[in-house]
Amino acid sequence: MSRVSTAQFFDTAQRNIQNAKERESISAEKSSSLKEISKPSQAPSEWMIAETQKNDVAVREGISKNAQLASHMINTTDGVLAQAQELVQKVHTLALSAIGNSAGDVSKHVVPEVKGLYENFIQNLNTKFGSRTLMGGQKSLGPAFDIDGKFLGDSGKIEVEVDRGLFVPINVSGSQAILGEGLKDGVNIVQAMKDLITGLETHNQELVGGSLEIFTKATDQISISRTQLAGSSLAIEKSVQRNAENKIQQLEAISQIEEANPIKVFSDLARDQTVLRAALESSHKIMSESPADILLK
């Protein structure tokens, strides 16, 4: 009977040692990582909540990076349109100066300057962002306009997700901003410049005078596209700020779930180490009083 009782004590001591080792191991891991939850089995529901929050943070970080890149693209496009407005205004001024001038003066001075501004205008419209032409719509791998002023792109919109489920357009096609397509009373700025050059070269005052009204409308037409870009830029700015604020809140929520209280962690570790030492000492005592060869008879 005493042998059975001693064997039972021995088994109990071994189980106590094993349990104490497991608890001490968990406490040691928490103290080294300062994480309350380090694997799903410790708290499945809390673990799932934390992982969901982490995934959302990662997704939003990716969205924010795309949004910031889109913001750079919008700013560059706005710069192209601002330059286009400036060139249109210069051409408009030259057209005004040509009205009433003699044919010789027009041929000698105004025509070469207008031609140079036209070439700069086309070159500016073909500005690229990375490998894509900004004013080409979705068909943007090649130039938006050829040197003759023919539009080679399309009217497609490029949209970027700047927040969960929120997409904003980040481009303006040359078909709208320059050719006036889709706009009420839209004007073809490229054709107006070509007509002005023809009128100057042929001394056709009717062609020269007819371009003046178009250039006046052209500045407002380009401004419409710039306003659209400004709206998208504002939406992106708000979404980036909102994502940054959400990230702070989510990281705080994750921290509350995962992070351990240092005082409690080290207190638990000291306690579990004490329990383990006691279990080892108890087992040693049993083994000393009842050697294994007796227990196993």
CSV table of C-alpha atoms in Angstrom, one decimal:
chain,number,residue,atom,x,y,z
A,1,MET,CA,0.0,0.0,0.0
A,2,SER,CA,2.8,2.4,0.8
A,3,ARG,CA,4.5,1.6,-2.5
A,4,VAL,CA,1.3,2.5,-4.3
A,5,SER,CA,1.0,5.7,-2.3
A,6,THR,CA,4.6,6.6,-2.9
A,7,ALA,CA,4.2,6.0,-6.7
A,8,GLN,CA,1.2,8.2,-6.8
A,9,PHE,CA,3.1,10.9,-5.0
A,10,PHE,CA,5.9,10.5,-7.5
A,11,ASP,CA,3.5,10.8,-10.5
A,12,THR,CA,1.9,13.8,-9.0
A,13,ALA,CA,5.3,15.5,-8.4
A,14,GLN,CA,6.3,14.8,-12.0
A,15,ARG,CA,3.0,16.4,-13.3
A,16,ASN,CA,3.5,19.3,-11.0
A,17,ILE,CA,7.1,19.8,-12.4
A,18,GLN,CA,5.8,19.6,-16.0
A,19,ASN,CA,3.0,22.1,-15.3
A,20,ALA,CA,5.3,24.4,-13.5
A,21,LYS,CA,7.8,24.3,-16.3
A,22,GLU,CA,5.1,25.2,-18.8
A,23,ARG,CA,3.9,28.1,-16.8
A,24,GLU,CA,7.5,29.3,-16.1
A,25,SER,CA,8.2,29.0,-19.9
A,26,ILE,CA,5.2,31.2,-20.8
A,27,SER,CA,6.1,33.8,-18.1
A,28,ALA,CA,9.7,33.8,-19.4
A,29,GLU,CA,8.6,34.3,-22.9
A,30,LYS,CA,6.3,37.2,-21.9
A,31,SER,CA,9.0,38.8,-19.9
A,32,SER,CA,11.5,38.7,-22.8
A,33,SER,CA,9.0,39.9,-25.4
A,34,LEU,CA,6.7,42.0,-23.2
A,35,LYS,CA,3.8,40.5,-25.2
A,36,GLU,CA,0.7,39.3,-23.4
A,37,ILE,CA,-0.3,37.2,-26.5
A,38,SER,CA,2.4,35.7,-28.7
A,39,LYS,CA,0.4,32.8,-30.2
A,40,PRO,CA,-3.2,32.1,-31.1
A,41,SER,CA,-3.7,29.4,-28.5
A,42,GLN,CA,-3.2,31.8,-25.6
A,43,ALA,CA,-6.3,33.9,-26.5
A,44,PRO,CA,-7.9,32.9,-29.9
A,45,SER,CA,-10.5,35.8,-30.1
A,46,GLU,CA,-8.1,38.5,-29.0
A,47,TRP,CA,-5.4,37.1,-31.3
A,48,MET,CA,-7.9,37.3,-34.2
A,49,ILE,CA,-8.9,40.9,-33.4
A,50,ALA,CA,-5.3,41.9,-33.3
A,51,GLU,CA,-4.4,40.2,-36.5
A,52,THR,CA,-7.4,41.8,-38.3
A,53,GLN,CA,-6.3,45.2,-37.1
A,54,LYS,CA,-2.7,44.5,-38.2
A,55,ASN,CA,-3.9,43.5,-41.7
A,56,ASP,CA,-6.0,46.6,-42.0
A,57,VAL,CA,-3.1,48.8,-41.0
A,58,ALA,CA,-0.9,47.1,-43.7
A,59,VAL,CA,-3.6,47.6,-46.3
A,60,ARG,CA,-4.1,51.3,-45.3
A,61,GLU,CA,-0.4,51.9,-45.4
A,62,GLY,CA,-0.3,50.6,-49.0
A,63,ILE,CA,-3.3,52.7,-49.9
A,64,SER,CA,-1.6,55.8,-48.4
A,65,LYS,CA,1.6,55.2,-50.4
A,66,ASN,CA,-0.4,55.0,-53.6
A,67,ALA,CA,-2.4,58.1,-52.6
A,68,GLN,CA,0.8,60.1,-52.0
A,69,LEU,CA,2.2,58.9,-55.4
A,70,ALA,CA,-1.1,60.0,-56.9
A,71,SER,CA,-0.7,63.4,-55.2
A,72,HIS,CA,2.7,63.9,-56.9
A,73,MET,CA,1.1,63.0,-60.2
A,74,ILE,CA,-1.7,65.5,-59.7
A,75,ASN,CA,0.8,68.2,-58.8
A,76,THR,CA,2.9,67.5,-61.9
A,77,THR,CA,-0.2,67.6,-64.1
A,78,ASP,CA,-1.3,70.9,-62.6
A,79,GLY,CA,2.1,72.2,-63.4
A,80,VAL,CA,1.7,71.2,-67.0
A,81,LEU,CA,-1.7,72.9,-67.2
A,82,ALA,CA,-0.3,76.0,-65.5
A,83,GLN,CA,2.5,76.1,-68.1
A,84,ALA,CA,-0.1,75.6,-70.9
A,85,GLN,CA,-2.1,78.6,-69.6
A,86,GLU,CA,1.0,80.7,-69.6
A,87,LEU,CA,1.8,79.8,-73.2
A,88,VAL,CA,-1.7,80.4,-74.3
A,89,GLN,CA,-1.6,83.9,-72.7
A,90,LYS,CA,1.7,84.7,-74.5
A,91,VAL,CA,0.2,83.6,-77.9
A,92,HIS,CA,-2.9,85.6,-77.2
A,93,THR,CA,-0.7,88.7,-76.5
A,94,LEU,CA,1.1,88.1,-79.8
A,95,ALA,CA,-2.1,87.8,-81.7
A,96,LEU,CA,-3.3,91.1,-80.3
A,97,SER,CA,-0.1,92.8,-81.3
A,98,ALA,CA,-0.5,91.4,-84.8
A,99,ILE,CA,-3.9,93.0,-85.3
A,100,GLY,CA,-3.3,96.1,-87.4
A,101,ASN,CA,0.4,95.6,-88.0
A,102,SER,CA,1.9,95.6,-91.4
A,103,ALA,CA,2.5,92.3,-93.3
A,104,GLY,CA,6.2,92.8,-93.1
A,105,ASP,CA,6.3,93.2,-89.4
A,106,VAL,CA,4.1,90.2,-88.8
A,107,SER,CA,6.2,88.0,-91.1
A,108,LYS,CA,9.5,89.0,-89.6
A,109,HIS,CA,8.8,89.0,-85.9
A,110,VAL,CA,5.5,87.5,-84.8
A,111,VAL,CA,5.3,84.3,-86.9
A,112,PRO,CA,8.6,82.8,-85.7
A,113,GLU,CA,7.7,83.6,-82.0
A,114,VAL,CA,4.2,82.1,-82.3
A,115,LYS,CA,5.6,79.0,-84.0
A,116,GLY,CA,8.2,78.6,-81.1
A,117,LEU,CA,5.4,78.9,-78.5
A,118,TYR,CA,3.3,76.4,-80.4
A,119,GLU,CA,6.2,73.9,-80.3
A,120,ASN,CA,6.7,74.5,-76.6
A,121,PHE,CA,3.0,74.1,-76.0
A,122,ILE,CA,3.0,70.6,-77.7
A,123,GLN,CA,6.2,69.6,-75.9
A,124,ASN,CA,4.7,70.6,-72.6
A,125,LEU,CA,1.5,68.6,-73.2
A,126,ASN,CA,3.7,65.5,-73.7
A,127,THR,CA,5.3,65.7,-70.3
A,128,LYS,CA,5.6,62.3,-68.7
A,129,PHE,CA,5.3,61.1,-65.1
A,130,GLY,CA,7.4,58.0,-64.9
A,131,SER,CA,6.7,56.1,-68.2
A,132,ARG,CA,3.3,57.6,-68.8
A,133,THR,CA,2.3,60.8,-70.6
A,134,LEU,CA,0.1,62.9,-68.2
A,135,MET,CA,-2.3,64.3,-70.8
A,136,GLY,CA,-2.9,61.1,-72.7
A,137,GLY,CA,-5.7,59.7,-70.7
A,138,GLN,CA,-5.5,55.9,-70.2
A,139,LYS,CA,-3.7,55.6,-73.6
A,140,SER,CA,-0.6,57.2,-72.1
A,141,LEU,CA,2.4,55.1,-73.1
A,142,GLY,CA,3.1,57.3,-76.1
A,143,PRO,CA,2.9,61.1,-76.6
A,144,ALA,CA,-0.4,62.8,-76.1
A,145,PHE,CA,0.0,65.0,-79.2
A,146,ASP,CA,2.1,64.8,-82.3
A,147,ILE,CA,3.9,67.8,-83.7
A,148,ASP,CA,0.9,68.6,-86.0
A,149,GLY,CA,-1.4,68.8,-83.0
A,150,LYS,CA,-3.2,65.5,-83.5
A,151,PHE,CA,-4.4,64.0,-80.3
A,152,LEU,CA,-3.0,60.4,-79.8
A,153,GLY,CA,-4.5,59.6,-76.4
A,154,ASP,CA,-8.0,59.0,-75.2
A,155,SER,CA,-10.5,60.5,-72.7
A,156,GLY,CA,-10.1,57.7,-70.1
A,157,LYS,CA,-10.0,58.4,-66.4
A,158,ILE,CA,-7.3,57.0,-64.2
A,159,GLU,CA,-8.6,56.4,-60.7
A,160,VAL,CA,-6.7,55.5,-57.5
A,161,GLU,CA,-8.0,54.1,-54.3
A,162,VAL,CA,-7.2,56.6,-51.6
A,163,ASP,CA,-9.2,55.1,-48.8
A,164,ARG,CA,-11.2,51.9,-48.3
A,165,GLY,CA,-13.5,51.8,-51.3
A,166,LEU,CA,-12.9,55.5,-52.1
A,167,PHE,CA,-11.5,56.1,-55.6
A,168,VAL,CA,-10.7,59.5,-57.1
A,169,PRO,CA,-9.6,60.5,-60.6
A,170,ILE,CA,-6.0,61.7,-60.7
A,171,ASN,CA,-5.7,62.7,-64.4
A,172,VAL,CA,-7.1,65.1,-66.9
A,173,SER,CA,-7.1,64.1,-70.5
A,174,GLY,CA,-5.9,66.5,-73.2
A,175,SER,CA,-9.1,65.8,-75.0
A,176,GLN,CA,-11.0,67.8,-72.4
A,177,ALA,CA,-8.4,70.4,-71.2
A,178,ILE,CA,-6.9,71.2,-74.7
A,179,LEU,CA,-9.5,70.1,-77.2
A,180,GLY,CA,-12.6,71.1,-75.2
A,181,GLU,CA,-14.3,67.7,-75.6
A,182,GLY,CA,-17.2,67.0,-73.2
A,183,LEU,CA,-17.3,70.7,-72.1
A,184,LYS,CA,-20.0,73.2,-72.8
A,185,ASP,CA,-18.7,75.7,-75.3
A,186,GLY,CA,-15.3,73.9,-75.3
A,187,VAL,CA,-12.7,75.2,-77.7
A,188,ASN,CA,-9.8,73.5,-79.6
A,189,ILE,CA,-6.7,75.3,-78.4
A,190,VAL,CA,-4.3,73.5,-80.7
A,191,GLN,CA,-6.4,74.2,-83.8
A,192,ALA,CA,-6.7,77.9,-82.7
A,193,MET,CA,-2.9,78.2,-82.6
A,194,LYS,CA,-2.5,76.5,-86.0
A,195,ASP,CA,-5.1,78.9,-87.4
A,196,LEU,CA,-3.3,81.9,-86.0
A,197,ILE,CA,0.0,80.8,-87.6
A,198,THR,CA,-1.8,80.3,-90.9
A,199,GLY,CA,-3.5,83.7,-90.6
A,200,LEU,CA,-0.2,85.4,-89.8
A,201,GLU,CA,1.7,83.6,-92.6
A,202,THR,CA,-1.0,84.5,-95.2
A,203,HIS,CA,-1.8,87.9,-93.7
A,204,ASN,CA,-5.4,86.8,-93.1
A,205,GLN,CA,-6.7,89.3,-90.5
A,206,GLU,CA,-9.9,87.3,-90.2
A,207,LEU,CA,-8.1,84.2,-89.0
A,208,VAL,CA,-6.0,86.2,-86.7
A,209,GLY,CA,-8.9,88.1,-85.2
A,210,GLY,CA,-11.0,84.9,-84.9
A,211,SER,CA,-8.4,83.3,-82.7
A,212,LEU,CA,-8.6,86.0,-80.1
A,213,GLU,CA,-11.9,84.9,-78.6
A,214,ILE,CA,-10.8,81.3,-78.6
A,215,PHE,CA,-7.6,82.1,-76.6
A,216,THR,CA,-9.8,84.1,-74.1
A,217,LYS,CA,-11.9,81.0,-73.5
A,218,ALA,CA,-8.9,78.7,-73.5
A,219,THR,CA,-7.6,80.1,-70.2
A,220,ASP,CA,-10.9,79.4,-68.5
A,221,GLN,CA,-11.2,76.0,-70.1
A,222,ILE,CA,-7.8,74.9,-68.7
A,223,SER,CA,-8.8,76.4,-65.3
A,224,ILE,CA,-11.8,73.9,-65.2
A,225,SER,CA,-9.4,71.0,-65.5
A,226,ARG,CA,-7.1,72.5,-62.8
A,227,THR,CA,-10.1,72.9,-60.5
A,228,GLN,CA,-10.9,69.2,-61.0
A,229,LEU,CA,-7.4,68.3,-60.1
A,230,ALA,CA,-7.5,70.5,-57.0
A,231,GLY,CA,-10.7,68.6,-55.9
A,232,SER,CA,-8.9,65.3,-56.2
A,233,SER,CA,-5.9,66.6,-54.4
A,234,LEU,CA,-8.0,67.8,-51.5
A,235,ALA,CA,-9.7,64.4,-51.3
A,236,ILE,CA,-6.3,62.6,-51.3
A,237,GLU,CA,-5.0,64.9,-48.6
A,238,LYS,CA,-8.0,64.2,-46.3
A,239,SER,CA,-7.8,60.5,-46.9
A,240,VAL,CA,-4.1,60.4,-46.1
A,241,GLN,CA,-4.7,62.3,-42.9
A,242,ARG,CA,-7.6,60.1,-42.0
A,243,ASN,CA,-5.6,56.9,-42.6
A,244,ALA,CA,-2.8,58.3,-40.4
A,245,GLU,CA,-5.2,59.0,-37.6
A,246,ASN,CA,-6.8,55.6,-38.0
A,247,LYS,CA,-3.4,54.0,-37.9
A,248,ILE,CA,-2.6,55.6,-34.5
A,249,GLN,CA,-5.9,54.4,-33.1
A,250,GLN,CA,-5.4,50.8,-34.5
A,251,LEU,CA,-1.9,50.5,-33.2
A,252,GLU,CA,-3.1,51.6,-29.8
A,253,ALA,CA,-5.8,49.0,-29.9
A,254,ILE,CA,-3.3,46.3,-30.9
A,255,SER,CA,-1.0,47.4,-28.1
A,256,GLN,CA,-3.8,47.1,-25.5
A,257,ILE,CA,-4.5,43.5,-26.7
A,258,GLU,CA,-0.9,42.3,-27.2
A,259,GLU,CA,1.3,44.3,-24.9
A,260,ALA,CA,2.0,42.9,-21.4
A,261,ASN,CA,2.2,44.9,-18.1
A,262,PRO,CA,5.9,44.7,-17.3
A,263,ILE,CA,5.3,44.8,-13.5
A,264,LYS,CA,2.8,41.9,-13.7
A,265,VAL,CA,4.9,39.9,-16.1
A,266,PHE,CA,8.0,40.0,-14.0
A,267,SER,CA,6.0,39.3,-10.9
A,268,ASP,CA,4.4,36.3,-12.6
A,269,LEU,CA,7.8,35.1,-13.7
A,270,ALA,CA,9.2,35.3,-10.2
A,271,ARG,CA,6.2,33.4,-8.8
A,272,ASP,CA,6.4,30.7,-11.5
A,273,GLN,CA,10.1,30.2,-10.9
A,274,THR,CA,9.5,29.8,-7.2
A,275,VAL,CA,6.7,27.2,-7.9
A,276,LEU,CA,9.0,25.3,-10.3
A,277,ARG,CA,11.9,25.2,-7.7
A,278,ALA,CA,9.4,23.9,-5.1
A,279,ALA,CA,8.2,21.2,-7.4
A,280,LEU,CA,11.8,20.2,-8.2
A,281,GLU,CA,12.7,20.1,-4.6
A,282,SER,CA,9.6,18.0,-3.8
A,283,SER,CA,10.4,15.5,-6.5
A,284,HIS,CA,14.0,15.3,-5.3
A,285,LYS,CA,12.8,14.5,-1.8
A,286,ILE,CA,10.5,11.7,-3.0
A,287,MET,CA,13.3,10.2,-5.1
A,288,SER,CA,15.7,10.4,-2.2
A,289,GLU,CA,13.3,8.6,0.2
A,290,SER,CA,12.0,6.1,-2.4
A,291,PRO,CA,14.5,5.3,-5.1
A,292,ALA,CA,13.1,4.4,-8.5
A,293,ASP,CA,14.1,0.8,-8.2
A,294,ILE,CA,11.7,0.4,-5.3
A,295,LEU,CA,8.9,2.4,-6.9
A,296,LEU,CA,9.1,0.3,-10.0
A,297,LYS,CA,9.0,-3.2,-8.3
